PDB file of C-alpha atoms in Angstrom:
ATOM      1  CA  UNK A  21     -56.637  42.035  75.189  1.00  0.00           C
ATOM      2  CA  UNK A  22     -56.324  42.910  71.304  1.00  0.00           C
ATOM      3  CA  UNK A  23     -53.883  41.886  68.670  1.00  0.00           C
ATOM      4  CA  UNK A  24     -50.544  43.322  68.806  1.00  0.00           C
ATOM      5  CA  UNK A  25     -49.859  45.598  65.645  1.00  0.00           C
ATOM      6  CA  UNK A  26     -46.958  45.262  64.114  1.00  0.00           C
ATOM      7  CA  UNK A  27     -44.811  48.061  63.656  1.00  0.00           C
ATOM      8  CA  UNK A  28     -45.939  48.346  59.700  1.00  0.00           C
ATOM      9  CA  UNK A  29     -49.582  48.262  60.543  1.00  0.00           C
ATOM     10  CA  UNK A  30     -48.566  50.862  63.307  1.00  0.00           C
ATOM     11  CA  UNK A  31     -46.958  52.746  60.791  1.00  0.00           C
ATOM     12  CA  UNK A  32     -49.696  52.991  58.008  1.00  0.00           C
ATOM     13  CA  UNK A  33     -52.408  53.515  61.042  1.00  0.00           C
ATOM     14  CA  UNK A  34     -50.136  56.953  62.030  1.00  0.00           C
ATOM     15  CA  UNK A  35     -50.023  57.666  58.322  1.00  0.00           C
ATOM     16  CA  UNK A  36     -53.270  57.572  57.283  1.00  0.00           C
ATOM     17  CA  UNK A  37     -52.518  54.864  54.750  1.00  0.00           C
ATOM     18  CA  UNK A  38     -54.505  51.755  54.210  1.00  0.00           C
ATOM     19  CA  UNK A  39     -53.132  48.232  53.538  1.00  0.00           C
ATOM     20  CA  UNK A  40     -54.785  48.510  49.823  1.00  0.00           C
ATOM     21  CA  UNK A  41     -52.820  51.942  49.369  1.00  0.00           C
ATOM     22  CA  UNK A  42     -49.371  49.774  50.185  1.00  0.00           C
ATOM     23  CA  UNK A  43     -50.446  46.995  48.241  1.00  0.00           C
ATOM     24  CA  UNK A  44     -50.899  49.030  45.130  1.00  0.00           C
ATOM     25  CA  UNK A  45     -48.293  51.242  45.288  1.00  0.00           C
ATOM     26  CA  UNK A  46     -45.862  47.943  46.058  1.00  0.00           C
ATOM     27  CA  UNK A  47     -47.123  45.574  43.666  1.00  0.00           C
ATOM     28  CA  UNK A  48     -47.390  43.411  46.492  1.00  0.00           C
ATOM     29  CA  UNK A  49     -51.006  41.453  46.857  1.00  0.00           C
ATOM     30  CA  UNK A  50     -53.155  42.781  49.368  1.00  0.00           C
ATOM     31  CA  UNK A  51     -53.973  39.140  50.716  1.00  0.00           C
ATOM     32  CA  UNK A  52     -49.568  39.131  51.759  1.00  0.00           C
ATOM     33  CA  UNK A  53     -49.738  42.552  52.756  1.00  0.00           C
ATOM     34  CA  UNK A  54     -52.851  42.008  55.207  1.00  0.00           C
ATOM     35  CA  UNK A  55     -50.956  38.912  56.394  1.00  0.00           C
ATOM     36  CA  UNK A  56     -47.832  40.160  57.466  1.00  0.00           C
ATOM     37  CA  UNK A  57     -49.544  43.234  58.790  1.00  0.00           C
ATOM     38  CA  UNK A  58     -51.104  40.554  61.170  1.00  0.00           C
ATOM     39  CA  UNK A  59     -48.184  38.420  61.376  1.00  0.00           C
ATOM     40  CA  UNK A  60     -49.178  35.316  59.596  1.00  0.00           C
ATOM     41  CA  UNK A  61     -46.560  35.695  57.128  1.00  0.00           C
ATOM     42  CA  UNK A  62     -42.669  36.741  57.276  1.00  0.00           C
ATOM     43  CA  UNK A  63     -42.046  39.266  54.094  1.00  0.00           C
ATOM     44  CA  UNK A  64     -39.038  37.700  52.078  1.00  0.00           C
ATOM     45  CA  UNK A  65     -36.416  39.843  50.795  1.00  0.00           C
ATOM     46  CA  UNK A  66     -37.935  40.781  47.766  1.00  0.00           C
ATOM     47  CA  UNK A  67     -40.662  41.492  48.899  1.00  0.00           C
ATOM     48  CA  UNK A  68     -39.247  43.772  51.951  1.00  0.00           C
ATOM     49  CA  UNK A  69     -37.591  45.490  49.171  1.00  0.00           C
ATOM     50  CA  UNK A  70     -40.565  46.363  46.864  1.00  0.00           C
ATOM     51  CA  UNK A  71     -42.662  47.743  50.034  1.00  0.00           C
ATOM     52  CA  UNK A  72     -39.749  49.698  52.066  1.00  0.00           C
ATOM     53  CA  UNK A  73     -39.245  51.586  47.958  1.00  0.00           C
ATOM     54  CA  UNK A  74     -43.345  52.851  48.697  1.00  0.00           C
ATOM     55  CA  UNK A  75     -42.323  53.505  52.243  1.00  0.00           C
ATOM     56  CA  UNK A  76     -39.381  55.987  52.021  1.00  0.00           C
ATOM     57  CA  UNK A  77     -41.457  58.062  49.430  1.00  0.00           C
ATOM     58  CA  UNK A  78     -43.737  58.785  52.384  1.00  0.00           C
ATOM     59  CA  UNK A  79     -40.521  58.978  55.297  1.00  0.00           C
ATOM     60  CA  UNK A  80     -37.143  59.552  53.260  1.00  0.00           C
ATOM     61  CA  UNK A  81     -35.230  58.297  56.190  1.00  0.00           C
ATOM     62  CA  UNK A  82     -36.906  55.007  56.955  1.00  0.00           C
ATOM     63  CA  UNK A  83     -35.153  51.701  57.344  1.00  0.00           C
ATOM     64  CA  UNK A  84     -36.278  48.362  56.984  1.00  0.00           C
ATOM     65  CA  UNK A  85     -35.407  47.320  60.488  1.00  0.00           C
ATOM     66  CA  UNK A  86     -37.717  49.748  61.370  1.00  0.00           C
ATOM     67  CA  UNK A  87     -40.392  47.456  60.115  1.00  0.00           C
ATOM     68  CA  UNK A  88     -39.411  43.959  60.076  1.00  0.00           C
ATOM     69  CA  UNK A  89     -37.057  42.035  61.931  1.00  0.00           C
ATOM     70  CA  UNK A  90     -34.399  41.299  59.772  1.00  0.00           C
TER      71      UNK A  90
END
């Protein structure tokens, strides 16, 4: 059985983005973007912040619950 993707790598997989495109656009490092797409690391606040900004460019109505439990 593979990993289970989390619901942000879910939601850059159905969107065509890559982890790089999120990291850039975020100004968050790739290294803590790859890691919380794979669970290793729980985004703080800040952080949360800076990437949900990138996300609801893409989906207006998006929520950070919708990615990370918080």
């Amino acid at each position: 059985m593979g990993k289970k993707r989390n619901k942000l790598k879910t939601w850059l997989t159905v969107e065509g983005r890559t982890q790089e495109w999120l990291a850039k656009n975020s100004k968050v490092s790739r290294h803590t973007i790859s890691d919380i797409c794979t669970g290793k690391h729980h985004p703080s606040i800040p952080t949360v912040k800076k990437i949900m900004t990138v996300i609801k460019k893409v989906q207006k109505d998006a929520k950070a619950e919708d990615f990370f439990d918080i």
